[in-house]
Amino acid sequence: AQSVAQPEDQVNVAEGNPLTVKCTYSVSGNPYLFWYVQYPNRGLQFLLKYITGDNLVKGSYGFEAEFNKSQTSFHLKKPSALVSDSALYFCARSRGSSNTGKLIFGQGTTLQVKP
Amino acid sequence: NAGVTQTPKFRVLKTGQSMTLLCAQDMNHEYMYWYRQDPGMGLRLIHYSVGEGTTAKGEVPDGYNVSRLKKQNFLLGLESAAPSQTSVYFCASSPGTEYSPLHFGNGTRLTVT
């Protein structure tokens, strides 16, 4: 079955340090991959996506993600974390190899950035 | 530009009661979706629509019905609420083009007692 795994429930980093939020996906075709962020009492906001091509994808708010086909991973990264980056982050993949919005989400990772 | 608007924001139901959640988008998007969010489970797709007058089942459709009579609105109905339907419900929309991301509403927190 198609799936997305986010192995860490919570990631803690100090402000100014680099951050990584991990995501792995099940191998099934050539999926589209996404990262979304959710702030308290709000809906999810799109951060970035991987469709094809360059393995390093740049997105909103200074975030980037590295696609690694051999490891079936799509980790979210940022060189220097901000306290305002504290939120819940979701990795998602398309169902199959088409993007019709029928996404499969990971369980989410809470990012806590401390001053 | 409001984007995706969900009403109500909060609701408490007793087991067996019914209700309808309303989603409205003002972006002229073709596709609309209902997801539910539960702790530790991410978001799961309930139903979706690829255009006015169409609906289709998602991953967890049981106990829910939907309608899309107008392009801008997508309704989610619970005919007989159960405690297992306690969740946060999110509506989303997208243009339906190949690489388009989803635009989410702010959610409806539903508690069934």
PDB file of C-alpha atoms in Angstrom, chain B:
ATOM      1  CA  ASN B   1      -9.834  37.275  -1.334  1.00  0.00           C
ATOM      2  CA  ALA B   2     -11.123  34.839   1.301  1.00  0.00           C
ATOM      3  CA  GLY B   3      -9.781  31.609  -0.277  1.00  0.00           C
ATOM      4  CA  VAL B   4     -11.431  28.587   1.332  1.00  0.00           C
ATOM      5  CA  THR B   5     -13.993  29.266   4.053  1.00  0.00           C
ATOM      6  CA  GLN B   6     -15.443  26.618   6.331  1.00  0.00           C
ATOM      7  CA  THR B   7     -18.492  26.946   8.565  1.00  0.00           C
ATOM      8  CA  PRO B   8     -18.997  26.326  11.406  1.00  0.00           C
ATOM      9  CA  LYS B   9     -15.642  26.516  13.180  1.00  0.00           C
ATOM     10  CA  PHE B  10     -16.746  24.388  16.124  1.00  0.00           C
ATOM     11  CA  ARG B  11     -19.651  22.055  16.796  1.00  0.00           C
ATOM     12  CA  VAL B  12     -20.678  19.581  19.459  1.00  0.00           C
ATOM     13  CA  LEU B  13     -23.162  16.863  18.509  1.00  0.00           C
ATOM     14  CA  LYS B  14     -24.828  14.085  20.399  1.00  0.00           C
ATOM     15  CA  THR B  15     -24.602  10.560  19.003  1.00  0.00           C
ATOM     16  CA  GLY B  16     -27.225  10.063  16.318  1.00  0.00           C
ATOM     17  CA  GLN B  17     -27.648  13.739  15.444  1.00  0.00           C
ATOM     18  CA  SER B  18     -27.020  15.020  11.939  1.00  0.00           C
ATOM     19  CA  MET B  19     -25.253  18.057  10.596  1.00  0.00           C
ATOM     20  CA  THR B  20     -23.791  19.594   7.469  1.00  0.00           C
ATOM     21  CA  LEU B  21     -20.405  21.235   7.153  1.00  0.00           C
ATOM     22  CA  LEU B  22     -20.150  23.916   4.509  1.00  0.00           C
ATOM     23  CA  CYS B  23     -17.096  24.728   2.424  1.00  0.00           C
ATOM     24  CA  ALA B  24     -16.945  27.670   0.057  1.00  0.00           C
ATOM     25  CA  GLN B  25     -14.091  28.746  -2.220  1.00  0.00           C
ATOM     26  CA  ASP B  26     -13.799  31.916  -4.254  1.00  0.00           C
ATOM     27  CA  MET B  27     -10.855  30.907  -6.459  1.00  0.00           C
ATOM     28  CA  ASN B  28     -12.919  29.239  -9.199  1.00  0.00           C
ATOM     29  CA  HIS B  29     -11.200  25.937  -8.475  1.00  0.00           C
ATOM     30  CA  GLU B  30     -12.480  22.799 -10.160  1.00  0.00           C
ATOM     31  CA  TYR B  31     -11.447  20.258  -7.524  1.00  0.00           C
ATOM     32  CA  MET B  32     -12.591  20.190  -3.908  1.00  0.00           C
ATOM     33  CA  TYR B  33     -11.862  17.783  -1.082  1.00  0.00           C
ATOM     34  CA  TRP B  34     -12.851  16.884   2.456  1.00  0.00           C
ATOM     35  CA  TYR B  35     -10.135  15.558   4.775  1.00  0.00           C
ATOM     36  CA  ARG B  36     -10.263  14.636   8.432  1.00  0.00           C
ATOM     37  CA  GLN B  37      -7.331  15.116  10.777  1.00  0.00           C
ATOM     38  CA  ASP B  38      -6.805  12.875  13.775  1.00  0.00           C
ATOM     39  CA  PRO B  39      -3.831  12.916  16.164  1.00  0.00           C
ATOM     40  CA  GLY B  40      -0.991  10.712  15.001  1.00  0.00           C
ATOM     41  CA  MET B  41      -2.756   9.848  11.748  1.00  0.00           C
ATOM     42  CA  GLY B  42      -2.176  12.848   9.561  1.00  0.00           C
ATOM     43  CA  LEU B  43      -4.991  13.763   7.184  1.00  0.00           C
ATOM     44  CA  ARG B  44      -7.223  11.222   5.479  1.00  0.00           C
ATOM     45  CA  LEU B  45      -9.369  11.868   2.440  1.00  0.00           C
ATOM     46  CA  ILE B  46     -13.112  11.424   2.993  1.00  0.00           C
ATOM     47  CA  HIS B  47     -14.678  12.477  -0.331  1.00  0.00           C
ATOM     48  CA  TYR B  48     -13.699  14.675  -3.216  1.00  0.00           C
ATOM     49  CA  SER B  49     -15.135  16.325  -6.298  1.00  0.00           C
ATOM     50  CA  VAL B  50     -13.543  17.009  -9.665  1.00  0.00           C
ATOM     51  CA  GLY B  51     -16.219  19.425 -10.802  1.00  0.00           C
ATOM     52  CA  GLU B  52     -19.718  20.761 -10.240  1.00  0.00           C
ATOM     53  CA  GLY B  53     -22.213  17.936  -9.899  1.00  0.00           C
ATOM     54  CA  THR B  54     -19.567  15.241  -9.330  1.00  0.00           C
ATOM     55  CA  THR B  55     -18.455  13.473  -6.163  1.00  0.00           C
ATOM     56  CA  ALA B  56     -16.277  10.456  -5.411  1.00  0.00           C
ATOM     57  CA  LYS B  57     -15.226   8.428  -2.396  1.00  0.00           C
ATOM     58  CA  GLY B  58     -11.870   8.841  -0.769  1.00  0.00           C
ATOM     59  CA  GLU B  59     -10.042   6.749   1.763  1.00  0.00           C
ATOM     60  CA  VAL B  60     -12.559   6.911   4.664  1.00  0.00           C
ATOM     61  CA  PRO B  61     -16.029   7.679   3.204  1.00  0.00           C
ATOM     62  CA  ASP B  62     -18.242   5.590   5.498  1.00  0.00           C
ATOM     63  CA  GLY B  63     -20.730   7.597   7.532  1.00  0.00           C
ATOM     64  CA  TYR B  64     -20.404  10.714   5.363  1.00  0.00           C
ATOM     65  CA  ASN B  65     -22.162  12.082   2.312  1.00  0.00           C
ATOM     66  CA  VAL B  66     -21.259  15.028   0.107  1.00  0.00           C
ATOM     67  CA  SER B  67     -22.786  17.241  -2.515  1.00  0.00           C
ATOM     68  CA  ARG B  68     -21.413  19.763  -5.010  1.00  0.00           C
ATOM     69  CA  LEU B  69     -24.416  21.496  -6.513  1.00  0.00           C
ATOM     70  CA  LYS B  70     -22.476  24.685  -7.185  1.00  0.00           C
ATOM     71  CA  LYS B  71     -18.848  24.917  -8.246  1.00  0.00           C
ATOM     72  CA  GLN B  72     -17.883  27.095  -5.315  1.00  0.00           C
ATOM     73  CA  ASN B  73     -19.506  24.986  -2.581  1.00  0.00           C
ATOM     74  CA  PHE B  74     -18.804  21.508  -1.247  1.00  0.00           C
ATOM     75  CA  LEU B  75     -21.002  20.176   1.550  1.00  0.00           C
ATOM     76  CA  LEU B  76     -20.126  17.351   3.933  1.00  0.00           C
ATOM     77  CA  GLY B  77     -23.009  15.668   5.727  1.00  0.00           C
ATOM     78  CA  LEU B  78     -23.132  13.399   8.727  1.00  0.00           C
ATOM     79  CA  GLU B  79     -26.510  11.659   8.807  1.00  0.00           C
ATOM     80  CA  SER B  80     -26.102   9.947  12.191  1.00  0.00           C
ATOM     81  CA  ALA B  81     -23.050  11.122  14.061  1.00  0.00           C
ATOM     82  CA  ALA B  82     -20.890   8.668  15.995  1.00  0.00           C
ATOM     83  CA  PRO B  83     -18.125   9.326  18.541  1.00  0.00           C
ATOM     84  CA  SER B  84     -15.617   7.921  16.013  1.00  0.00           C
ATOM     85  CA  GLN B  85     -16.382  10.967  13.863  1.00  0.00           C
ATOM     86  CA  THR B  86     -14.929  13.310  16.476  1.00  0.00           C
ATOM     87  CA  SER B  87     -12.194  14.995  14.478  1.00  0.00           C
ATOM     88  CA  VAL B  88     -11.030  18.168  12.812  1.00  0.00           C
ATOM     89  CA  TYR B  89     -12.403  18.437   9.297  1.00  0.00           C
ATOM     90  CA  PHE B  90     -10.587  20.318   6.563  1.00  0.00           C
ATOM     91  CA  CYS B  91     -11.883  21.350   3.214  1.00  0.00           C
ATOM     92  CA  ALA B  92      -9.414  21.997   0.405  1.00  0.00           C
ATOM     93  CA  SER B  93      -9.558  23.057  -3.216  1.00  0.00           C
ATOM     94  CA  SER B  94      -7.251  23.069  -6.209  1.00  0.00           C
ATOM     95  CA  PRO B  95      -7.394  24.198  -9.835  1.00  0.00           C
ATOM     96  CA  GLY B  96      -6.987  20.562 -10.864  1.00  0.00           C
ATOM     97  CA  THR B  97      -3.973  21.262 -13.038  1.00  0.00           C
ATOM     98  CA  GLU B  98      -1.174  18.739 -12.951  1.00  0.00           C
ATOM     99  CA  TYR B  99       1.132  20.209 -10.322  1.00  0.00           C
ATOM    100  CA  SER B 100      -1.201  22.392  -8.346  1.00  0.00           C
ATOM    101  CA  PRO B 101      -1.057  22.246  -4.541  1.00  0.00           C
ATOM    102  CA  LEU B 102      -4.094  22.230  -2.300  1.00  0.00           C
ATOM    103  CA  HIS B 103      -5.550  25.323  -0.645  1.00  0.00           C
ATOM    104  CA  PHE B 104      -6.990  24.527   2.771  1.00  0.00           C
ATOM    105  CA  GLY B 105      -9.654  26.118   4.928  1.00  0.00           C
ATOM    106  CA  ASN B 106      -9.091  26.680   8.639  1.00  0.00           C
ATOM    107  CA  GLY B 107     -10.994  23.605   9.706  1.00  0.00           C
ATOM    108  CA  THR B 108     -14.089  22.607  11.684  1.00  0.00           C
ATOM    109  CA  ARG B 109     -13.572  20.998  15.065  1.00  0.00           C
ATOM    110  CA  LEU B 110     -16.368  18.488  15.635  1.00  0.00           C
ATOM    111  CA  THR B 111     -16.988  16.644  18.892  1.00  0.00           C
ATOM    112  CA  VAL B 112     -19.552  13.846  19.080  1.00  0.00           C
ATOM    113  CA  THR B 113     -20.561  12.833  22.598  1.00  0.00           C
TER     114      THR B 113
END
